CSV table of C-alpha atoms and ligand atoms in Angstrom, one decimal:
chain,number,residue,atom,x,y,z
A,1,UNK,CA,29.3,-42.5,-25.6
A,2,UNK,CA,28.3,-40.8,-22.1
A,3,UNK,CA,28.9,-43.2,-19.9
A,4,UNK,CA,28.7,-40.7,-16.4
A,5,UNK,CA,27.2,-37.6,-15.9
A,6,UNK,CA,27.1,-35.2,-13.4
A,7,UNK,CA,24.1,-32.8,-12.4
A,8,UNK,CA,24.9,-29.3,-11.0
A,9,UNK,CA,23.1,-26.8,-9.1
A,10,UNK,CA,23.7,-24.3,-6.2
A,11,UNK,CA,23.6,-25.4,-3.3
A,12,UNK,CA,23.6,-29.2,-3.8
A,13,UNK,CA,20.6,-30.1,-1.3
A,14,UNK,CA,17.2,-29.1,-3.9
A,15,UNK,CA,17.6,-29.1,-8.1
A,16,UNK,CA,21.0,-31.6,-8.4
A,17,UNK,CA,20.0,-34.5,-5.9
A,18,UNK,CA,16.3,-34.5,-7.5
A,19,UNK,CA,17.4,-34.7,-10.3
A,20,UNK,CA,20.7,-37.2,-9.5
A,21,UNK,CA,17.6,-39.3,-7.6
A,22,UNK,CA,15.0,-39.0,-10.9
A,23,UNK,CA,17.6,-40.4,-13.7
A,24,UNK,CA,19.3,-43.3,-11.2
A,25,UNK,CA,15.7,-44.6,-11.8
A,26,UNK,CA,15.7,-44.1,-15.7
A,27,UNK,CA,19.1,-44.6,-17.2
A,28,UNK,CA,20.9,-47.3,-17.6
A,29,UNK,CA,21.9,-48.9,-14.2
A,30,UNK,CA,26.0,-48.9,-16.1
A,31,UNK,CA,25.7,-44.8,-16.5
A,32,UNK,CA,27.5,-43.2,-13.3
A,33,UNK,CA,25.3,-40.3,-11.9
A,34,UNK,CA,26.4,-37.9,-9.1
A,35,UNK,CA,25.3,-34.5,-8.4
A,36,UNK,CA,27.2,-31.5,-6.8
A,37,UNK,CA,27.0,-27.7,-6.0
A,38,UNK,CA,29.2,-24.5,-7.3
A,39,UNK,CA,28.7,-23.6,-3.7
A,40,UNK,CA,30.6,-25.0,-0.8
A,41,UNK,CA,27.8,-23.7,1.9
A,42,UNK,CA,25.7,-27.4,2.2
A,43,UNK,CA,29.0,-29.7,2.1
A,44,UNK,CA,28.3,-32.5,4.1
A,45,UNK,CA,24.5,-32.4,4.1
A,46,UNK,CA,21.5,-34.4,3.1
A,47,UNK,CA,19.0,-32.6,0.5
A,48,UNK,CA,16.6,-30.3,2.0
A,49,UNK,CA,13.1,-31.9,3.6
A,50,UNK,CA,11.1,-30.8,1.4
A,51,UNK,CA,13.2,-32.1,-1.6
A,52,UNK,CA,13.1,-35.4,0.3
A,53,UNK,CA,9.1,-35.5,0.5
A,54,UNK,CA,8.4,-34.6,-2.6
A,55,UNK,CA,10.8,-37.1,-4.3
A,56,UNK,CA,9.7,-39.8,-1.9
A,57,UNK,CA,6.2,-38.9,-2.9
A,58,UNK,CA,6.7,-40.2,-6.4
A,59,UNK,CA,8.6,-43.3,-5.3
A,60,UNK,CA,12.4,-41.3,-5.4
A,61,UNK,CA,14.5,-42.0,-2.3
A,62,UNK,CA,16.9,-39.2,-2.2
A,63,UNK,CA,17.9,-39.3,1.4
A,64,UNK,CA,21.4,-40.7,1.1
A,65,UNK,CA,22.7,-38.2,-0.8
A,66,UNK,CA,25.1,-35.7,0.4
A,67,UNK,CA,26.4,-32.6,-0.7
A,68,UNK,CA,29.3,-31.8,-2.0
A,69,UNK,CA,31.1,-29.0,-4.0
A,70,UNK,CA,32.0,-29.0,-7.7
A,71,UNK,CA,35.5,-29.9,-7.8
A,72,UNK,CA,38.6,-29.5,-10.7
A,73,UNK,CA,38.7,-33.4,-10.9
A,74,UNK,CA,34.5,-33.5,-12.0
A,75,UNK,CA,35.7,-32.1,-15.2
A,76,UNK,CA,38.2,-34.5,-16.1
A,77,UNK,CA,36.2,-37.9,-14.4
A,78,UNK,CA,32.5,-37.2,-16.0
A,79,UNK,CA,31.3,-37.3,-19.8
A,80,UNK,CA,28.6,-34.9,-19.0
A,81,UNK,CA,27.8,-32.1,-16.8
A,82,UNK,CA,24.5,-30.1,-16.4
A,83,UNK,CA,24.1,-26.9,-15.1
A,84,UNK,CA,20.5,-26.7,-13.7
A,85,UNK,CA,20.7,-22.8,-14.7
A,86,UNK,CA,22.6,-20.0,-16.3
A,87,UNK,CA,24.3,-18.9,-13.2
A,88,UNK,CA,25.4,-22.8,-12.5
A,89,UNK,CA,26.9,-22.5,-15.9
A,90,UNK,CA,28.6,-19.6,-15.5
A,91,UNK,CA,29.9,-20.4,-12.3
A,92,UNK,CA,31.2,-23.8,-14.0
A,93,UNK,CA,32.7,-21.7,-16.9
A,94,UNK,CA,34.9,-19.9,-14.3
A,95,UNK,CA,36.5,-22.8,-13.2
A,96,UNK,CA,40.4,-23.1,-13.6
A,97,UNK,CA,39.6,-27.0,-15.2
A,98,UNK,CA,36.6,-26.2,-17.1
A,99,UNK,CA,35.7,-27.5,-19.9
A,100,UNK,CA,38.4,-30.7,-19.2
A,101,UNK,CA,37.0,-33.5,-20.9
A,102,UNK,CA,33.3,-33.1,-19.8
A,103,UNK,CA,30.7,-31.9,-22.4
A,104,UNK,CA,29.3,-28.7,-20.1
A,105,UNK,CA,25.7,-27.3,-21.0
A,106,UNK,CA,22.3,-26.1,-19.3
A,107,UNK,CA,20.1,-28.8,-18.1
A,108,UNK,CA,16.7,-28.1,-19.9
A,109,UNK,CA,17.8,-26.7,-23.5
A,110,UNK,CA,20.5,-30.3,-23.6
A,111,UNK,CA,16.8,-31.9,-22.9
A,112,UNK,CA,14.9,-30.4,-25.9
A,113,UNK,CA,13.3,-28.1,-23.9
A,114,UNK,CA,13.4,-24.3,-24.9
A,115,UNK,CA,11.0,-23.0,-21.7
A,116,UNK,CA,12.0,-22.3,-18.9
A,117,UNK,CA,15.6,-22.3,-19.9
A,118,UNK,CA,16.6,-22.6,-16.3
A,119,UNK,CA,15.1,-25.2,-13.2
A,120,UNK,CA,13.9,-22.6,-10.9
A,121,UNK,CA,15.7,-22.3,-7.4
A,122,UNK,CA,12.8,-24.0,-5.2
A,123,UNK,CA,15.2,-22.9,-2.3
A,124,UNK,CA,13.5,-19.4,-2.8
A,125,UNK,CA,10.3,-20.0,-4.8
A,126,UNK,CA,9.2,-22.6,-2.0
A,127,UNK,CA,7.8,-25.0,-5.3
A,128,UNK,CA,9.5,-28.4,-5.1
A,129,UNK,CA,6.7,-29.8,-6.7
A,130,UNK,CA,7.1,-27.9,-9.8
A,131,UNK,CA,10.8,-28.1,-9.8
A,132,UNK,CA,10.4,-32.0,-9.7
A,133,UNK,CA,8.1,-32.0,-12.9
A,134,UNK,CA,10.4,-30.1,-14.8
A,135,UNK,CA,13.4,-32.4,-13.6
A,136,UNK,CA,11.3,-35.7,-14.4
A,137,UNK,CA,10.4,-34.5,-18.1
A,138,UNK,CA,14.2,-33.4,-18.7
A,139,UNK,CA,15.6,-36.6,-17.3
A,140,UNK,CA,12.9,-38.7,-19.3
A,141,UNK,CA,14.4,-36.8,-22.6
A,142,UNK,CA,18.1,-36.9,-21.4
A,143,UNK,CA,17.5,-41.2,-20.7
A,144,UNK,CA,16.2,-41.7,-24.2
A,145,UNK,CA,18.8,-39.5,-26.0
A,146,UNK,CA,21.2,-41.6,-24.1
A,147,UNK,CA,19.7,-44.9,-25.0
B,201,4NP,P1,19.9,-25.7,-5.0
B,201,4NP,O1,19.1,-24.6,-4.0
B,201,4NP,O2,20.9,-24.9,-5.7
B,201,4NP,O3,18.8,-26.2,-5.9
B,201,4NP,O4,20.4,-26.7,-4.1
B,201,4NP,C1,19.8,-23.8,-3.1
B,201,4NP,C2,20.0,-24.3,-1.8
B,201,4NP,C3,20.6,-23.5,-0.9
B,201,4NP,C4,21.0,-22.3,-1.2
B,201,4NP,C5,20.7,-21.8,-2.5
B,201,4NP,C6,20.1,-22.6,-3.4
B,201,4NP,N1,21.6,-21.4,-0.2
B,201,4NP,O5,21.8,-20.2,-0.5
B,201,4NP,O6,22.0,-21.9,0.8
């Protein structure tokens, strides 16, 4: 049974908190959810603005959050972890305490979903709007499978 589950992305301030912020509202409220970067750049900060507005637009209050890097303890505390694309996974792959207890894959094919394999980075392609419709049709998958 997955009882926590942990989203991972880059930089931990666009792709991981949306999509930490999307399943909080439709898993289970007993399912731990935290999100965290392979990248140590953002530590400390809240998601980026435009992340913010567009999950506040569809009811998603994000603001709280902070990043924080991937750490060797994430792999033996969490059930699940999901890279948000193939370089998150390999980065995770390269680290001294992967796989540790956690069941490691990439975010949309553990949904179902065989295109886009990867969440575009909206940190470069500017399209939080997009990115958030991909997150809320994984996370909608990922809640039922969980049921
Ligand atoms: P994220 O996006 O991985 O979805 O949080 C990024 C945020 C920041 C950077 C890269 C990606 N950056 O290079 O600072």
């Amino acid at each position: 049974m997955t009882t926590s589950l942990l989203f991972v992305c880059l930089g931990n301030i666009c792709r991981s908190p949306l999509a930490e912020g999307v399943m909080r509202h439709m898993a289970s409220p007993d399912l731990r959810i935290d999100s965290a970067g392979t990248g140590d750049w953002h530590s400390g900060d809240a998601p980026d603005s435009r992340a913010q507005a567009v999950a506040a637009a569809r009811g998603y209050d994000i603001s709280a959050q902070r990043a924080r890097q991937v750490s060797a303890d994430d792999f033996a505390h969490f059930d699940l972890i999901l890279a948000m694309d193939a370089r998150n996974l390999d980065d995770l792959r390269q680290n001294p305490a992967f796989p540790g207890r956690a069941h490691v894959a990439q975010f949309l094919p553990y949904a179902g979903l065989a295109s886009p394999l990867d969440v575009p980075d909206p940190w470069y392609s500017g399209d939080f709007d997009g990115t958030l419709d991909l997150i809320e049709t994984a996370c909608a998958r990922i809640a039922a499978q969980l049921q």
